[in-house]
């Protein structure tokens, strides 16, 4: 732990995911459809990332906000059960806990979302005691020009008060702006996470491999998630390609956050880029084998058992 209380400090979104599988069409006005299943799971990218780290045996501290309701109490219990420290998890008296309804079938997914306490998300509320007492900081929810200045000030502040490393998953830009100012943040970032589509947009058309190299010129390392095609990492001018692990996908919710958790886990355990990518691919693959963003995320023992099985299959 190198004298730090927590391995990773995370600030971000948390909500309840209600997954309703097998929905082929919505009922019309005045109609009712009966479904075979409807289950509740923890949701929110930052929360899923935190849960994954806790399951792998690290000590994450999560800052976010839930409502003073049964959903908030349940989420707090779920985090604690996975060894996530909830010291900084606030109970809001203003909004209810966020809820996202996920309607799924074999071809597609649709969502209805109430953001609830996630509307209170504000980088200026980050608790710097959590930052100072953590080895690593994970940030999400970049919104381009809308909160770029906030991120820039925060990253500079982290650099001033802490020696912690920083990972940053920019996420999807709903506005379509793909703000070029993002390059101003890269010198403060140790691990930059994007998926392939995001990387192509931010680099104005470069391939995923070219984008990884371009980003890594300014940040310590860039990692691009390729979904079914695996992942790419770039560091010190060198590019690393990691093949995917083939599994039967049931629900892809949280796959990217699971990948991130696996990579950061490997990074903090002193693994090299190739090893980190393999661990991340494994965590992402395992997470999609059950409904819910964290249900099938592995423990430390399950992760290495899976990796050993995959290596043995490749040797055959």
mmCIF file of C-alpha atoms in Angstrom:
data_model
loop_
_atom_site.group_PDB
_atom_site.id
_atom_site.type_symbol
_atom_site.label_atom_id
_atom_site.label_comp_id
_atom_site.label_asym_id
_atom_site.label_seq_id
_atom_site.Cartn_x
_atom_site.Cartn_y
_atom_site.Cartn_z
ATOM 1 C CA UNK A 1 0.000 0.000 0.000
ATOM 2 C CA UNK A 2 3.091 2.291 0.206
ATOM 3 C CA UNK A 3 1.623 4.095 3.217
ATOM 4 C CA UNK A 4 -1.635 5.073 1.477
ATOM 5 C CA UNK A 5 -5.014 4.201 2.972
ATOM 6 C CA UNK A 6 -6.626 3.311 -0.375
ATOM 7 C CA UNK A 7 -5.333 1.834 -3.597
ATOM 8 C CA UNK A 8 -7.711 3.810 -5.817
ATOM 9 C CA UNK A 9 -9.974 6.822 -5.309
ATOM 10 C CA UNK A 10 -12.963 7.098 -7.675
ATOM 11 C CA UNK A 11 -15.496 9.868 -8.048
ATOM 12 C CA UNK A 12 -18.467 9.386 -10.331
ATOM 13 C CA UNK A 13 -21.866 7.953 -11.143
ATOM 14 C CA UNK A 14 -23.844 5.263 -9.380
ATOM 15 C CA UNK A 15 -27.384 4.026 -9.955
ATOM 16 C CA UNK A 16 -29.631 0.987 -9.975
ATOM 17 C CA UNK A 17 -29.888 -1.003 -13.215
ATOM 18 C CA UNK A 18 -33.163 -2.869 -13.778
ATOM 19 C CA UNK A 19 -32.542 -5.400 -16.549
ATOM 20 C CA UNK A 20 -35.573 -6.786 -18.394
ATOM 21 C CA UNK A 21 -34.436 -9.448 -20.907
ATOM 22 C CA UNK A 22 -36.344 -10.848 -23.862
ATOM 23 C CA UNK A 23 -38.260 -7.658 -24.711
ATOM 24 C CA UNK A 24 -39.056 -7.735 -28.437
ATOM 25 C CA UNK A 25 -41.593 -4.895 -28.428
ATOM 26 C CA UNK A 26 -43.115 -2.445 -25.972
ATOM 27 C CA UNK A 27 -46.789 -2.735 -25.007
ATOM 28 C CA UNK A 28 -49.172 -0.284 -26.598
ATOM 29 C CA UNK A 29 -51.354 2.180 -24.720
ATOM 30 C CA UNK A 30 -53.530 0.392 -22.183
ATOM 31 C CA UNK A 31 -51.751 -2.946 -22.718
ATOM 32 C CA UNK A 32 -49.661 -5.094 -20.397
ATOM 33 C CA UNK A 33 -46.921 -7.553 -21.349
ATOM 34 C CA UNK A 34 -45.679 -10.226 -18.966
ATOM 35 C CA UNK A 35 -41.911 -10.839 -19.003
ATOM 36 C CA UNK A 36 -40.016 -13.921 -17.838
ATOM 37 C CA UNK A 37 -37.531 -12.040 -15.686
ATOM 38 C CA UNK A 38 -36.730 -8.626 -14.220
ATOM 39 C CA UNK A 39 -33.641 -8.211 -12.029
ATOM 40 C CA UNK A 40 -31.910 -5.378 -10.198
ATOM 41 C CA UNK A 41 -28.145 -4.764 -10.311
ATOM 42 C CA UNK A 42 -25.680 -2.022 -9.337
ATOM 43 C CA UNK A 43 -25.005 0.369 -12.218
ATOM 44 C CA UNK A 44 -23.055 3.467 -13.163
ATOM 45 C CA UNK A 45 -19.639 3.294 -14.790
ATOM 46 C CA UNK A 46 -17.630 4.624 -11.842
ATOM 47 C CA UNK A 47 -19.451 2.348 -9.391
ATOM 48 C CA UNK A 48 -18.943 -0.726 -11.591
ATOM 49 C CA UNK A 49 -15.241 0.102 -11.888
ATOM 50 C CA UNK A 50 -15.015 0.370 -8.093
ATOM 51 C CA UNK A 51 -16.845 -2.913 -7.535
ATOM 52 C CA UNK A 52 -14.463 -4.674 -9.919
ATOM 53 C CA UNK A 53 -11.375 -3.431 -8.108
ATOM 54 C CA UNK A 54 -12.836 -4.504 -4.778
ATOM 55 C CA UNK A 55 -13.563 -8.004 -6.072
ATOM 56 C CA UNK A 56 -9.971 -8.297 -7.280
ATOM 57 C CA UNK A 57 -8.688 -7.574 -3.784
ATOM 58 C CA UNK A 58 -7.691 -3.914 -4.017
ATOM 59 C CA UNK A 59 -8.968 -1.253 -1.609
ATOM 60 C CA UNK A 60 -10.974 1.336 -3.567
ATOM 61 C CA UNK A 61 -12.683 4.381 -2.074
ATOM 62 C CA UNK A 62 -15.750 5.611 -3.939
ATOM 63 C CA UNK A 63 -17.197 9.126 -3.828
ATOM 64 C CA UNK A 64 -20.643 9.655 -5.255
ATOM 65 C CA UNK A 65 -24.206 10.275 -4.204
ATOM 66 C CA UNK A 66 -27.265 8.090 -3.598
ATOM 67 C CA UNK A 67 -30.730 8.970 -2.399
ATOM 68 C CA UNK A 68 -32.203 8.547 1.060
ATOM 69 C CA UNK A 69 -34.206 5.584 -0.190
ATOM 70 C CA UNK A 70 -34.141 1.778 -0.334
ATOM 71 C CA UNK A 71 -32.146 1.807 -3.587
ATOM 72 C CA UNK A 72 -29.444 3.969 -2.044
ATOM 73 C CA UNK A 73 -29.214 1.757 1.029
ATOM 74 C CA UNK A 74 -28.953 -1.358 -1.159
ATOM 75 C CA UNK A 75 -26.204 0.137 -3.326
ATOM 76 C CA UNK A 76 -24.250 1.088 -0.236
ATOM 77 C CA UNK A 77 -24.505 -2.522 0.964
ATOM 78 C CA UNK A 78 -23.391 -3.862 -2.427
ATOM 79 C CA UNK A 79 -20.317 -1.633 -2.456
ATOM 80 C CA UNK A 80 -19.380 -2.620 1.080
ATOM 81 C CA UNK A 81 -19.863 -6.309 0.258
ATOM 82 C CA UNK A 82 -17.279 -5.968 -2.506
ATOM 83 C CA UNK A 83 -14.830 -4.231 -0.141
ATOM 84 C CA UNK A 84 -15.369 -0.729 -1.534
ATOM 85 C CA UNK A 85 -14.887 1.958 1.124
ATOM 86 C CA UNK A 86 -18.009 4.153 1.269
ATOM 87 C CA UNK A 87 -16.540 6.878 3.485
ATOM 88 C CA UNK A 88 -17.114 9.445 0.738
ATOM 89 C CA UNK A 89 -20.489 8.147 -0.493
ATOM 90 C CA UNK A 90 -23.029 10.864 0.305
ATOM 91 C CA UNK A 91 -26.747 10.422 0.923
ATOM 92 C CA UNK A 92 -28.605 13.208 -0.849
ATOM 93 C CA UNK A 93 -31.712 14.836 0.564
ATOM 94 C CA UNK A 94 -32.406 16.523 -2.773
ATOM 95 C CA UNK A 95 -32.770 13.715 -5.327
ATOM 96 C CA UNK A 96 -33.644 10.043 -5.359
ATOM 97 C CA UNK A 97 -31.179 7.343 -6.386
ATOM 98 C CA UNK A 98 -30.815 7.097 -10.146
ATOM 99 C CA UNK A 99 -32.482 4.208 -11.968
ATOM 100 C CA UNK A 100 -31.901 2.862 -15.469
ATOM 101 C CA UNK A 101 -34.304 0.398 -17.104
ATOM 102 C CA UNK A 102 -32.571 -1.827 -19.653
ATOM 103 C CA UNK A 103 -34.808 -3.618 -22.160
ATOM 104 C CA UNK A 104 -32.805 -6.324 -23.925
ATOM 105 C CA UNK A 105 -33.187 -8.968 -26.579
ATOM 106 C CA UNK A 106 -30.735 -10.972 -28.680
ATOM 107 C CA UNK A 107 -30.239 -8.122 -31.155
ATOM 108 C CA UNK A 108 -30.400 -4.846 -29.259
ATOM 109 C CA UNK A 109 -30.882 -2.928 -26.013
ATOM 110 C CA UNK A 110 -32.994 0.116 -25.140
ATOM 111 C CA UNK A 111 -32.908 2.242 -22.011
ATOM 112 C CA UNK A 112 -35.075 4.517 -19.915
ATOM 113 C CA UNK A 113 -32.983 6.439 -17.385
ATOM 114 C CA UNK A 114 -33.705 8.666 -14.406
ATOM 115 C CA UNK A 115 -30.381 10.264 -13.429
ATOM 116 C CA UNK A 116 -31.459 11.205 -9.925
ATOM 117 C CA UNK A 117 -28.509 11.920 -7.628
ATOM 118 C CA UNK A 118 -26.120 11.677 -10.593
ATOM 119 C CA UNK A 119 -27.392 15.122 -11.611
ATOM 120 C CA UNK A 120 -25.459 16.403 -8.589
ATOM 121 C CA UNK A 121 -22.141 15.280 -10.120
ATOM 122 C CA UNK A 122 -19.631 18.147 -9.767
ATOM 123 C CA UNK A 123 -15.831 17.896 -9.986
ATOM 124 C CA UNK A 124 -15.511 20.771 -7.537
ATOM 125 C CA UNK A 125 -16.947 18.512 -4.824
ATOM 126 C CA UNK A 126 -14.138 15.927 -4.986
ATOM 127 C CA UNK A 127 -12.789 15.243 -1.509
ATOM 128 C CA UNK A 128 -9.043 15.861 -1.646
ATOM 129 C CA UNK A 129 -8.477 13.842 1.506
ATOM 130 C CA UNK A 130 -9.403 10.848 -0.623
ATOM 131 C CA UNK A 131 -6.993 11.996 -3.320
ATOM 132 C CA UNK A 132 -4.111 12.540 -0.890
ATOM 133 C CA UNK A 133 -4.557 9.134 0.714
ATOM 134 C CA UNK A 134 -4.773 7.034 -2.477
ATOM 135 C CA UNK A 135 -2.141 5.510 -4.753
ATOM 136 C CA UNK A 136 -4.209 6.046 -7.890
ATOM 137 C CA UNK A 137 -7.097 8.268 -9.062
ATOM 138 C CA UNK A 138 -9.671 7.208 -11.679
ATOM 139 C CA UNK A 139 -11.724 9.861 -13.478
ATOM 140 C CA UNK A 140 -14.698 9.612 -15.863
ATOM 141 C CA UNK A 141 -17.473 11.724 -17.395
ATOM 142 C CA UNK A 142 -15.550 14.162 -19.549
ATOM 143 C CA UNK A 143 -18.016 16.425 -21.387
ATOM 144 C CA UNK A 144 -15.763 18.416 -23.680
ATOM 145 C CA UNK A 145 -15.939 22.203 -23.490
ATOM 146 C CA UNK A 146 -18.737 22.007 -20.902
ATOM 147 C CA UNK A 147 -16.452 20.781 -18.113
ATOM 148 C CA UNK A 148 -12.980 20.911 -19.685
ATOM 149 C CA UNK A 149 -11.790 23.729 -17.446
ATOM 150 C CA UNK A 150 -12.959 21.849 -14.355
ATOM 151 C CA UNK A 151 -10.996 18.775 -15.409
ATOM 152 C CA UNK A 152 -7.914 20.830 -16.194
ATOM 153 C CA UNK A 153 -7.952 22.512 -12.774
ATOM 154 C CA UNK A 154 -8.589 19.189 -11.037
ATOM 155 C CA UNK A 155 -5.744 17.369 -12.788
ATOM 156 C CA UNK A 156 -3.336 20.204 -11.990
ATOM 157 C CA UNK A 157 -4.471 20.133 -8.344
ATOM 158 C CA UNK A 158 -3.936 16.370 -8.134
ATOM 159 C CA UNK A 159 -0.424 16.792 -9.517
ATOM 160 C CA UNK A 160 0.311 19.520 -6.933
ATOM 161 C CA UNK A 161 -0.898 17.697 -3.829
ATOM 162 C CA UNK A 162 -0.292 14.048 -4.626
ATOM 163 C CA UNK A 163 2.100 11.610 -6.274
ATOM 164 C CA UNK A 164 -0.852 9.399 -7.263
ATOM 165 C CA UNK A 165 -1.089 8.092 -10.802
ATOM 166 C CA UNK A 166 -4.222 8.979 -12.781
ATOM 167 C CA UNK A 167 -6.400 7.026 -15.211
ATOM 168 C CA UNK A 168 -9.034 8.747 -17.306
ATOM 169 C CA UNK A 169 -11.873 7.207 -19.324
ATOM 170 C CA UNK A 170 -13.287 9.997 -21.453
ATOM 171 C CA UNK A 171 -16.541 8.234 -22.390
ATOM 172 C CA UNK A 172 -18.946 8.923 -25.217
ATOM 173 C CA UNK A 173 -19.554 12.529 -26.290
ATOM 174 C CA UNK A 174 -23.330 12.865 -26.682
ATOM 175 C CA UNK A 175 -22.960 16.358 -28.159
ATOM 176 C CA UNK A 176 -20.776 15.216 -31.046
ATOM 177 C CA UNK A 177 -18.303 17.998 -30.286
ATOM 178 C CA UNK A 178 -15.262 15.782 -29.660
ATOM 179 C CA UNK A 179 -13.468 18.752 -28.150
ATOM 180 C CA UNK A 180 -9.891 19.137 -29.392
ATOM 181 C CA UNK A 181 -8.900 20.729 -26.112
ATOM 182 C CA UNK A 182 -8.706 17.249 -24.636
ATOM 183 C CA UNK A 183 -5.051 17.198 -25.664
ATOM 184 C CA UNK A 184 -4.383 19.815 -22.949
ATOM 185 C CA UNK A 185 -5.258 17.174 -20.339
ATOM 186 C CA UNK A 186 -3.017 14.388 -21.606
ATOM 187 C CA UNK A 187 0.230 15.461 -19.881
ATOM 188 C CA UNK A 188 -1.500 14.948 -16.517
ATOM 189 C CA UNK A 189 -2.762 11.434 -17.349
ATOM 190 C CA UNK A 190 -0.930 8.139 -16.784
ATOM 191 C CA UNK A 191 -3.518 5.839 -18.369
ATOM 192 C CA UNK A 192 -5.889 7.160 -21.032
ATOM 193 C CA UNK A 193 -8.859 4.885 -21.817
ATOM 194 C CA UNK A 194 -11.026 5.185 -24.935
ATOM 195 C CA UNK A 195 -12.977 2.809 -27.109
ATOM 196 C CA UNK A 196 -12.212 2.618 -30.812
ATOM 197 C CA UNK A 197 -15.019 4.919 -31.945
ATOM 198 C CA UNK A 198 -14.119 7.601 -29.407
ATOM 199 C CA UNK A 199 -10.444 7.450 -30.423
ATOM 200 C CA UNK A 200 -11.306 7.828 -34.119
ATOM 201 C CA UNK A 201 -13.515 10.849 -33.380
ATOM 202 C CA UNK A 202 -11.028 12.625 -31.141
ATOM 203 C CA UNK A 203 -8.175 12.166 -33.637
ATOM 204 C CA UNK A 204 -10.375 13.215 -36.577
ATOM 205 C CA UNK A 205 -10.170 9.902 -38.406
ATOM 206 C CA UNK A 206 -6.993 8.105 -37.363
ATOM 207 C CA UNK A 207 -7.189 4.333 -36.924
ATOM 208 C CA UNK A 208 -7.274 2.926 -33.389
ATOM 209 C CA UNK A 209 -3.597 1.979 -33.622
ATOM 210 C CA UNK A 210 -2.595 5.392 -34.952
ATOM 211 C CA UNK A 211 -4.705 7.102 -32.279
ATOM 212 C CA UNK A 212 -3.068 5.101 -29.493
ATOM 213 C CA UNK A 213 0.368 6.159 -30.720
ATOM 214 C CA UNK A 214 -0.726 9.784 -31.124
ATOM 215 C CA UNK A 215 -2.159 9.981 -27.595
ATOM 216 C CA UNK A 216 0.817 8.202 -26.011
ATOM 217 C CA UNK A 217 3.132 10.951 -27.236
ATOM 218 C CA UNK A 218 1.590 13.217 -24.597
ATOM 219 C CA UNK A 219 0.330 10.896 -21.838
ATOM 220 C CA UNK A 220 2.195 8.031 -20.173
ATOM 221 C CA UNK A 221 0.155 5.344 -21.941
ATOM 222 C CA UNK A 222 -2.956 5.107 -24.113
ATOM 223 C CA UNK A 223 -5.287 2.113 -24.146
ATOM 224 C CA UNK A 224 -7.936 1.623 -26.832
ATOM 225 C CA UNK A 225 -10.758 -0.894 -26.307
ATOM 226 C CA UNK A 226 -11.727 -2.756 -29.485
ATOM 227 C CA UNK A 227 -14.654 -4.813 -28.156
ATOM 228 C CA UNK A 228 -14.750 -8.226 -29.838
ATOM 229 C CA UNK A 229 -11.362 -7.502 -31.447
ATOM 230 C CA UNK A 230 -9.434 -7.155 -28.185
ATOM 231 C CA UNK A 231 -7.427 -4.064 -27.257
ATOM 232 C CA UNK A 232 -4.435 -1.900 -28.149
ATOM 233 C CA UNK A 233 -1.961 -0.207 -25.833
ATOM 234 C CA UNK A 234 0.755 2.303 -26.672
ATOM 235 C CA UNK A 235 3.643 3.367 -24.437
ATOM 236 C CA UNK A 236 7.024 4.973 -25.139
ATOM 237 C CA UNK A 237 6.447 4.677 -28.888
ATOM 238 C CA UNK A 238 5.742 0.935 -28.733
ATOM 239 C CA UNK A 239 2.365 -0.579 -29.672
ATOM 240 C CA UNK A 240 0.917 -3.682 -28.030
ATOM 241 C CA UNK A 241 -1.969 -5.684 -29.505
ATOM 242 C CA UNK A 242 -3.926 -8.069 -27.298
ATOM 243 C CA UNK A 243 -6.288 -10.684 -28.690
ATOM 244 C CA UNK A 244 -9.817 -11.037 -27.281
ATOM 245 C CA UNK A 245 -11.101 -13.950 -25.238
ATOM 246 C CA UNK A 246 -14.111 -15.561 -26.876
ATOM 247 C CA UNK A 247 -17.101 -16.051 -24.572
ATOM 248 C CA UNK A 248 -20.860 -16.215 -24.966
ATOM 249 C CA UNK A 249 -22.063 -12.665 -24.373
ATOM 250 C CA UNK A 250 -25.314 -12.267 -22.448
ATOM 251 C CA UNK A 251 -25.204 -8.598 -21.418
ATOM 252 C CA UNK A 252 -22.480 -6.129 -22.449
ATOM 253 C CA UNK A 253 -23.407 -3.583 -19.780
ATOM 254 C CA UNK A 254 -20.272 -2.460 -17.946
ATOM 255 C CA UNK A 255 -17.819 -4.343 -20.176
ATOM 256 C CA UNK A 256 -15.680 -1.246 -20.707
ATOM 257 C CA UNK A 257 -15.631 -0.403 -17.002
ATOM 258 C CA UNK A 258 -14.705 -4.001 -16.207
ATOM 259 C CA UNK A 259 -11.864 -3.780 -18.730
ATOM 260 C CA UNK A 260 -10.660 -0.568 -17.061
ATOM 261 C CA UNK A 261 -10.730 -2.171 -13.622
ATOM 262 C CA UNK A 262 -8.703 -5.132 -14.852
ATOM 263 C CA UNK A 263 -6.095 -2.899 -16.478
ATOM 264 C CA UNK A 264 -5.690 -0.625 -13.439
ATOM 265 C CA UNK A 265 -5.454 -3.699 -11.206
ATOM 266 C CA UNK A 266 -2.615 -5.047 -13.352
ATOM 267 C CA UNK A 267 -0.932 -1.640 -13.460
ATOM 268 C CA UNK A 268 -0.984 -1.281 -9.667
ATOM 269 C CA UNK A 269 0.337 -4.832 -9.314
ATOM 270 C CA UNK A 270 3.369 -3.852 -11.379
ATOM 271 C CA UNK A 271 2.446 -5.809 -14.516
ATOM 272 C CA UNK A 272 3.786 -4.794 -17.922
ATOM 273 C CA UNK A 273 1.581 -3.493 -20.728
ATOM 274 C CA UNK A 274 1.007 -6.896 -22.336
ATOM 275 C CA UNK A 275 0.010 -8.438 -19.009
ATOM 276 C CA UNK A 276 -2.276 -5.520 -18.154
ATOM 277 C CA UNK A 277 -4.045 -5.840 -21.506
ATOM 278 C CA UNK A 278 -4.570 -9.578 -21.043
ATOM 279 C CA UNK A 279 -5.999 -9.073 -17.556
ATOM 280 C CA UNK A 280 -8.230 -6.267 -18.829
ATOM 281 C CA UNK A 281 -9.480 -8.362 -21.769
ATOM 282 C CA UNK A 282 -10.251 -11.218 -19.392
ATOM 283 C CA UNK A 283 -12.215 -9.020 -16.971
ATOM 284 C CA UNK A 284 -14.159 -7.459 -19.850
ATOM 285 C CA UNK A 285 -14.930 -10.853 -21.365
ATOM 286 C CA UNK A 286 -16.016 -12.474 -18.117
ATOM 287 C CA UNK A 287 -18.255 -9.530 -17.231
ATOM 288 C CA UNK A 288 -20.506 -10.018 -20.281
ATOM 289 C CA UNK A 289 -21.351 -13.651 -19.464
ATOM 290 C CA UNK A 290 -24.205 -12.733 -17.089
ATOM 291 C CA UNK A 291 -26.842 -10.035 -16.772
ATOM 292 C CA UNK A 292 -25.751 -6.963 -14.827
ATOM 293 C CA UNK A 293 -22.591 -4.901 -15.157
ATOM 294 C CA UNK A 294 -20.728 -6.589 -12.299
ATOM 295 C CA UNK A 295 -22.433 -9.942 -11.675
ATOM 296 C CA UNK A 296 -19.852 -12.054 -13.510
ATOM 297 C CA UNK A 297 -16.835 -9.883 -12.745
ATOM 298 C CA UNK A 298 -14.170 -12.221 -11.342
ATOM 299 C CA UNK A 299 -12.446 -12.464 -8.020
ATOM 300 C CA UNK A 300 -8.661 -12.595 -8.082
ATOM 301 C CA UNK A 301 -8.728 -16.399 -7.997
ATOM 302 C CA UNK A 302 -11.368 -16.652 -10.751
ATOM 303 C CA UNK A 303 -9.424 -14.229 -12.958
ATOM 304 C CA UNK A 304 -6.211 -16.237 -12.915
ATOM 305 C CA UNK A 305 -8.094 -19.515 -13.317
ATOM 306 C CA UNK A 306 -9.742 -18.082 -16.447
ATOM 307 C CA UNK A 307 -6.411 -16.840 -17.815
ATOM 308 C CA UNK A 308 -4.791 -20.235 -17.210
ATOM 309 C CA UNK A 309 -7.647 -21.994 -19.010
ATOM 310 C CA UNK A 310 -7.334 -19.658 -21.977
ATOM 311 C CA UNK A 311 -3.575 -20.203 -22.219
ATOM 312 C CA UNK A 312 -4.045 -23.961 -22.154
ATOM 313 C CA UNK A 313 -6.609 -23.774 -24.978
ATOM 314 C CA UNK A 314 -4.249 -21.697 -27.104
ATOM 315 C CA UNK A 315 -1.510 -24.293 -26.651
ATOM 316 C CA UNK A 316 -3.733 -27.129 -27.901
#
